[in-house]
Short mmCIF file of C-alpha atoms and ligand atoms in Angstrom, two decimals:
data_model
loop_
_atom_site.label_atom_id
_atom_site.label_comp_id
_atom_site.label_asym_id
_atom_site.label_seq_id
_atom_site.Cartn_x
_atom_site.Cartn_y
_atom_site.Cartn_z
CA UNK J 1 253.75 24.58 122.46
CA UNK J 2 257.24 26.13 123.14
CA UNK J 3 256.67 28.00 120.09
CA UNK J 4 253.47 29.69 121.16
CA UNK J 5 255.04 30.81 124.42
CA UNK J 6 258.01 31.92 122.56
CA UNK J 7 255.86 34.28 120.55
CA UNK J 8 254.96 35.93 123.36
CA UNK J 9 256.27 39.51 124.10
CA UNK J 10 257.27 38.71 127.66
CA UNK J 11 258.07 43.08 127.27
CA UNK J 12 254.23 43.66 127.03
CA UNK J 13 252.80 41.05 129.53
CA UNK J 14 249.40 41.57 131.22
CA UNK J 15 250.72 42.45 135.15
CA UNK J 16 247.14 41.12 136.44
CA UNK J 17 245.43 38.39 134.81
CA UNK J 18 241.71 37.23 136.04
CA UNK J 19 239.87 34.35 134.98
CA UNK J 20 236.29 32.57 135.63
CA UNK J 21 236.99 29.53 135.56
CA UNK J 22 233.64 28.05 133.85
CA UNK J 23 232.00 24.91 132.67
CA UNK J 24 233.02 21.58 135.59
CA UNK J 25 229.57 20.99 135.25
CA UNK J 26 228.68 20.73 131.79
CA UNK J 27 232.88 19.12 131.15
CA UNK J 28 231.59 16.42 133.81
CA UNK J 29 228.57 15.54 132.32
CA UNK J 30 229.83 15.17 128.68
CA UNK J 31 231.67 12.26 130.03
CA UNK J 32 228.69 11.02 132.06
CA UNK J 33 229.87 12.18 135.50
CA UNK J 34 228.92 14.39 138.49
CA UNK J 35 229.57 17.37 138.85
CA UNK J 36 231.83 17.25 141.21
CA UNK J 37 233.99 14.89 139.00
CA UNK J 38 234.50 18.01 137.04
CA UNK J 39 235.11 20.70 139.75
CA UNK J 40 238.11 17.72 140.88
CA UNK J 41 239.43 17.68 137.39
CA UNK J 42 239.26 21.59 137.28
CA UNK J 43 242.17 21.66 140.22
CA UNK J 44 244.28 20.58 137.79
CA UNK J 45 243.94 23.16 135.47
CA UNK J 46 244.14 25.49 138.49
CA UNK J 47 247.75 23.93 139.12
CA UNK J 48 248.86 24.26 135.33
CA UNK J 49 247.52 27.87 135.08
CA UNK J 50 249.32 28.94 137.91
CA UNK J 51 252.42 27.31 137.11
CA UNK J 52 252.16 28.95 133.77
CA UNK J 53 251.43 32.53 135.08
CA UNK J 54 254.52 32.03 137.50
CA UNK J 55 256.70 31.27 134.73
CA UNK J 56 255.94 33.65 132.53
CA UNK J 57 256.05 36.19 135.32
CA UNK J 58 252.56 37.83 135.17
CA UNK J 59 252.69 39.48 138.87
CA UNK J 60 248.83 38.89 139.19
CA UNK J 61 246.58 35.70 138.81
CA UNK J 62 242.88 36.24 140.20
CA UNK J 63 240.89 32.87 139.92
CA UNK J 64 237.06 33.28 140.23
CA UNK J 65 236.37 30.26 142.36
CA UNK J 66 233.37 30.60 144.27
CA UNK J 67 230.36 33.24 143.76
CA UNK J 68 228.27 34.36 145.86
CA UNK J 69 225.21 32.99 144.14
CA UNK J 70 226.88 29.68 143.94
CA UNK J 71 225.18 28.90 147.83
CA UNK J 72 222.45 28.25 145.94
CA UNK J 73 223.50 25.16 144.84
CA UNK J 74 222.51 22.10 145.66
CA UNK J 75 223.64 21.68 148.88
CA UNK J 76 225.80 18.18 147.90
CA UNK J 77 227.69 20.23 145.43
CA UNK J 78 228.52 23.19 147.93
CA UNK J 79 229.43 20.77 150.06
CA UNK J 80 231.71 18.73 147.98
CA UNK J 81 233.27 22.04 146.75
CA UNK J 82 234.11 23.44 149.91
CA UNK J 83 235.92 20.03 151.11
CA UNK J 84 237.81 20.10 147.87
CA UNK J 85 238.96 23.52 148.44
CA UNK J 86 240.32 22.58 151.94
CA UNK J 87 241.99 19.72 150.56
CA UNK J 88 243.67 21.31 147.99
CA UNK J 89 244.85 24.48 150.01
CA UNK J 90 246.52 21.79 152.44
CA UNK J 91 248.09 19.82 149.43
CA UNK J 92 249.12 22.86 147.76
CA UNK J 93 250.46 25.51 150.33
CA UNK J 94 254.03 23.92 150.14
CA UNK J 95 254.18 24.32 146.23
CA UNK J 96 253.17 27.73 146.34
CA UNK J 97 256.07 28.44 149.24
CA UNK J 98 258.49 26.45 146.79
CA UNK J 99 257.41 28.86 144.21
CA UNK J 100 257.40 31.62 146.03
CA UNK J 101 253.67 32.54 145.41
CA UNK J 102 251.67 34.28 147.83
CA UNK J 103 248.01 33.74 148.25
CA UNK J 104 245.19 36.34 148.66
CA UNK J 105 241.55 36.09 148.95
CA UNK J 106 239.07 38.26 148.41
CA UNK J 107 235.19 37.51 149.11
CA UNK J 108 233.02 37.19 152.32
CA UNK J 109 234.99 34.28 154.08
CA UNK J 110 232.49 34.79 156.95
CA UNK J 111 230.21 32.94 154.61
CA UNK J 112 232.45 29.70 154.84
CA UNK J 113 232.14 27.05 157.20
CA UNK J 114 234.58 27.36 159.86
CA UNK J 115 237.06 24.93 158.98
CA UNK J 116 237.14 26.07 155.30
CA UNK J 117 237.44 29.88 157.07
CA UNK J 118 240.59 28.40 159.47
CA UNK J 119 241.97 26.55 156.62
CA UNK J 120 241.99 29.44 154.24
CA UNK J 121 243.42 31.36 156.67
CA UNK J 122 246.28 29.76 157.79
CA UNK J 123 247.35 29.54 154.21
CA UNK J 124 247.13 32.88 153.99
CA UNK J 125 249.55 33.88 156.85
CA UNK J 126 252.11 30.33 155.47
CA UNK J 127 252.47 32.29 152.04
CA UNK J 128 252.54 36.10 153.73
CA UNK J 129 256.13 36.39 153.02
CA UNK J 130 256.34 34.89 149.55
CA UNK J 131 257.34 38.03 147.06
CA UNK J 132 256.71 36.20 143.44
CA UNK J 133 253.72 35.49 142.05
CA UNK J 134 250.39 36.79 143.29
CA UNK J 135 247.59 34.20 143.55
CA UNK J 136 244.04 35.91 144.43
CA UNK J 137 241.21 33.27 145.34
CA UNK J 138 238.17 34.87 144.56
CA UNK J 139 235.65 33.04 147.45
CA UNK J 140 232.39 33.74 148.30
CA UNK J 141 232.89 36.78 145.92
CA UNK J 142 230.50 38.49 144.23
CA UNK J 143 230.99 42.14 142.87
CA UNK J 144 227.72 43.36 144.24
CA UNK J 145 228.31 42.33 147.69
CA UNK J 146 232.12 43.89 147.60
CA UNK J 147 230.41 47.23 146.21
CA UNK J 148 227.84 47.50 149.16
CA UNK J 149 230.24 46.22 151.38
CA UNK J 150 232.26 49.52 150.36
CA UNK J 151 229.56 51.98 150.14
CA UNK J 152 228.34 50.68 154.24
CA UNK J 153 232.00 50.98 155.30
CA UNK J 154 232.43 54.61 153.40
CA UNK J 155 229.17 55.85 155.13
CA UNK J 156 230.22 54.76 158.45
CA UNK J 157 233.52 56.72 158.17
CA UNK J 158 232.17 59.18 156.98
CA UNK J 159 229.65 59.32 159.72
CA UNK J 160 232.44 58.74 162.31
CA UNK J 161 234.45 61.65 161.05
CA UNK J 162 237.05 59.87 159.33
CA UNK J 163 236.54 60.79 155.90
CA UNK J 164 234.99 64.25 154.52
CA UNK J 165 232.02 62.68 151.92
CA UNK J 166 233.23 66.05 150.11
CA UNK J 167 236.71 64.73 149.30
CA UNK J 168 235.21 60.96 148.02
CA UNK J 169 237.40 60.35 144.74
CA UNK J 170 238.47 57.19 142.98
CA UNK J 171 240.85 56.48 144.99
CA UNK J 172 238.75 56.27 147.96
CA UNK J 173 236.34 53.79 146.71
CA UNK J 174 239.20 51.74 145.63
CA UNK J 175 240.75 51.66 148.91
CA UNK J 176 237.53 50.22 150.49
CA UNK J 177 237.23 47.48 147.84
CA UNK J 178 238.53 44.13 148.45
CA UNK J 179 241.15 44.73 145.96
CA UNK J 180 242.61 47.53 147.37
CA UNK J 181 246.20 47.30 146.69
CA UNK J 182 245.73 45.12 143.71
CA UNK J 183 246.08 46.48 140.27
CA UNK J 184 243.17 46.53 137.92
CA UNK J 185 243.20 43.35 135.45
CA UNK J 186 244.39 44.02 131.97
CA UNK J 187 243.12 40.35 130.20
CA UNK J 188 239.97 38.67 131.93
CA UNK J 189 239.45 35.12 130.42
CA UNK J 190 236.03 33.22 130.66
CA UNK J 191 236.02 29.51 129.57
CA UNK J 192 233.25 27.44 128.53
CA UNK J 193 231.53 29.32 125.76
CA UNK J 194 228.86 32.20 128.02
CA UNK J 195 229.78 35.25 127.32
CA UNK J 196 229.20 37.67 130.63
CA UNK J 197 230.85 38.38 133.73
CA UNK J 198 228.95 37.13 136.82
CA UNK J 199 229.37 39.64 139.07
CA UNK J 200 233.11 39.37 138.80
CA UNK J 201 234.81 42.45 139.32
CA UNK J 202 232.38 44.96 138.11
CA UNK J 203 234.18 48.00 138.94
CA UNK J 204 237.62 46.69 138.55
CA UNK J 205 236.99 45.58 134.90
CA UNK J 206 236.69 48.96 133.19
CA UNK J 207 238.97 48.73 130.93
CA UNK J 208 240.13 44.90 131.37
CA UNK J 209 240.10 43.28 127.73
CA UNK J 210 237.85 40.21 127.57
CA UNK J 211 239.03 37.30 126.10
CA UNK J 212 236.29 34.17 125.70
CA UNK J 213 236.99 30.35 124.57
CA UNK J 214 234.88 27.63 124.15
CA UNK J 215 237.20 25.32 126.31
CA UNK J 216 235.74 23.67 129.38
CA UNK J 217 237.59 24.64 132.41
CA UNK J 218 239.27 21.24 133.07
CA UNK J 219 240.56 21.19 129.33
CA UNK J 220 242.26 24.43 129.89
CA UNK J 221 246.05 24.33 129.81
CA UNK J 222 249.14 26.55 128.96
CA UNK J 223 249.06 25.99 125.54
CA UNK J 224 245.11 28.20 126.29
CA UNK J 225 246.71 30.57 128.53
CA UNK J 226 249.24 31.72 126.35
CA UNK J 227 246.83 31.62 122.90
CA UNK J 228 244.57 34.16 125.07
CA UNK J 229 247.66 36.29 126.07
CA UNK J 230 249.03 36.32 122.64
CA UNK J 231 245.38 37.86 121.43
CA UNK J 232 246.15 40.34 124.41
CA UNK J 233 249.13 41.53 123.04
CA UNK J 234 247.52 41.89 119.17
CA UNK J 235 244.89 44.82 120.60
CA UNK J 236 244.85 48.37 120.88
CA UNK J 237 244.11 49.68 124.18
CA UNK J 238 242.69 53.01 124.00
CA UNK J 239 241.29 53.91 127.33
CA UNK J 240 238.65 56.57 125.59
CA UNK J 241 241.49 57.83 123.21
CA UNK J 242 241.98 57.91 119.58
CA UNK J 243 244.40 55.38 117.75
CA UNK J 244 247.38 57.93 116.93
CA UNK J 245 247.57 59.28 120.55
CA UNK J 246 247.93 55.75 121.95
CA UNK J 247 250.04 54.65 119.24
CA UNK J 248 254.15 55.10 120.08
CA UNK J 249 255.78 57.54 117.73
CA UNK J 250 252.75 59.16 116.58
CA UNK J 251 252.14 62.41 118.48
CA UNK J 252 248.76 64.26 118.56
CA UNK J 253 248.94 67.75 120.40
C1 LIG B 301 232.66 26.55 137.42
O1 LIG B 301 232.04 25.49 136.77
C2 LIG B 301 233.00 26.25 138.86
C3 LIG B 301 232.11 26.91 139.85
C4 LIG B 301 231.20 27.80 139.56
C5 LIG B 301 232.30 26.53 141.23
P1 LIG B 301 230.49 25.27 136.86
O2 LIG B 301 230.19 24.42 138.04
O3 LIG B 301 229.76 26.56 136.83
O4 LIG B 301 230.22 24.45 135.54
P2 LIG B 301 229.03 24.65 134.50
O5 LIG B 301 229.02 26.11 134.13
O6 LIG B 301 227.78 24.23 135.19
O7 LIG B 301 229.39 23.78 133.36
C1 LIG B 302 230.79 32.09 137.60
O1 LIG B 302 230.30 30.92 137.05
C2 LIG B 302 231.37 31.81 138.95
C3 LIG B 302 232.56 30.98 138.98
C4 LIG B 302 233.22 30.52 137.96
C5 LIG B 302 233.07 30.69 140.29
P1 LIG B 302 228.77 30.51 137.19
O2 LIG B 302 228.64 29.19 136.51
O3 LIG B 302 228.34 30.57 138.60
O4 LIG B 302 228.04 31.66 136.38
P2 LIG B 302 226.67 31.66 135.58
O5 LIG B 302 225.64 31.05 136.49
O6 LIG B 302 226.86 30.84 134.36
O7 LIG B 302 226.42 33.10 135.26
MG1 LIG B 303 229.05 27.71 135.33
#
């Protein structure tokens, strides 16, 4: 495995990596458990991934935890989830100080229940000073709602004479998304084998490359992580371009 990581460029890492972290469910029941069984075996994973970002350096980890269409669950696995992810913020907050990782969320938190709301919050303002790693918890996220969430704040402004609709650029939008502040991702990886995006970052992913693997979400490790970076670093980004004016050395008027 050392190998592997060693043939990555560290030069030409991704700064922002995202990932949906797919397939508890179907990982649990191939070994004839609940679901929950596999969401608890997927917080490992969570803890490998993140050690493996840290070390590598990528400034940017953004985990797709919890959508906002996944309230419709059955209400034993929402529940079950959201005491899991209180119980692992609590266990974890001191590792991500001792790594100096600092974690973000982005997603409706009102939507929580209030101790999973507190909890998240408090780790928030424990990691506030950290200046490593960033760790962004996507919770109660959904692209959709972040969108209309921005459009209703941008009207209001505008209606309350803080912005001119006239002067509405990029930028703007950006700054009313919940990722303002956060560069866009350059690799997004999906595990489990479905190939679409669910609602995860729908603006933000514009230009992301996609990278998909058949690997259940509690099977994914470093060894995964850095086989999806290293097919990162063997594409051509083009961003609308042609090959020769993206490529180094090769200069087109
Ligand atoms: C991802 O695994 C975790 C969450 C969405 C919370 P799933 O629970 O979606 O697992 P599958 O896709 O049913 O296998
Ligand atoms: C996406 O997975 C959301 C998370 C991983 C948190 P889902 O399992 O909810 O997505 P679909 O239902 O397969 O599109
Ligand atoms: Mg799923």
């Amino acid at each position: 495995m050392q190998d592997l990581k060693d043939t990555i460029d560290l030069k030409r890492l991704p700064r922002h990596i995202a990932i949906i972290m797919d397939g508890n469910g179907r990982w649990a029941k191939e070994q004839g458990q609940d679901r929950l069984f596999g969401h608890y075996h997927g917080v490992e994973s969570v803890r490998n991934i993140v050690e493996g970002c840290a070390e590598l350096g990528i400034e940017y980890l953004t985990l797709y935890a919890f959508s906002t269409e996944n309230w419709e669950r059955p209400e034993k696995e929402v529940s079950g989830l959201m005491d899991l992810l209180v119980d692992t913020i609590r266990k974890e907050v001191d590792t991500l100080n001792k790594n100096n990782i600092r974690l973000h969320v982005i997603g409706n938190l009102d939507m929580l229940p209030p101790f999973a709301k507190s909890e998240m919050q408090e780790a928030l303002e424990m990691t506030s000073h950290n200046t490593g790693m960033n760790l962004v918890m996507a919770l109660s996220y959904s692209s959709r709602w972040e969108l209309v969430n921005a459009v209703k704040n941008i009207a209001l402004d505008a209606q309350a004479g803080k912005l001119d609709a006239n002067n509405i650029t990029s930028d703007t939008l950006e700054n009313y998304l919940c990722t303002r502040n956060i560069p866009d991702p350059e690799l997004m990886i999906r595990t489990s084998g479905d190939f679409r995006v669910s609602n995860f970052l729908l603006y933000q992913l514009a230009y992301t490359e996609l990278y998909f693997t058949e690997t259940r979400w509690p099977d994914f490790r470093k060894k995964n992580l850095y086989e999806a970076i290293l097919d990162f670093q063997g594409r051509e980004r083009r961003f609308g371009k042609i090959s020769e004016q993206v490529n180094k050395g090769q200069h087109i008027g």
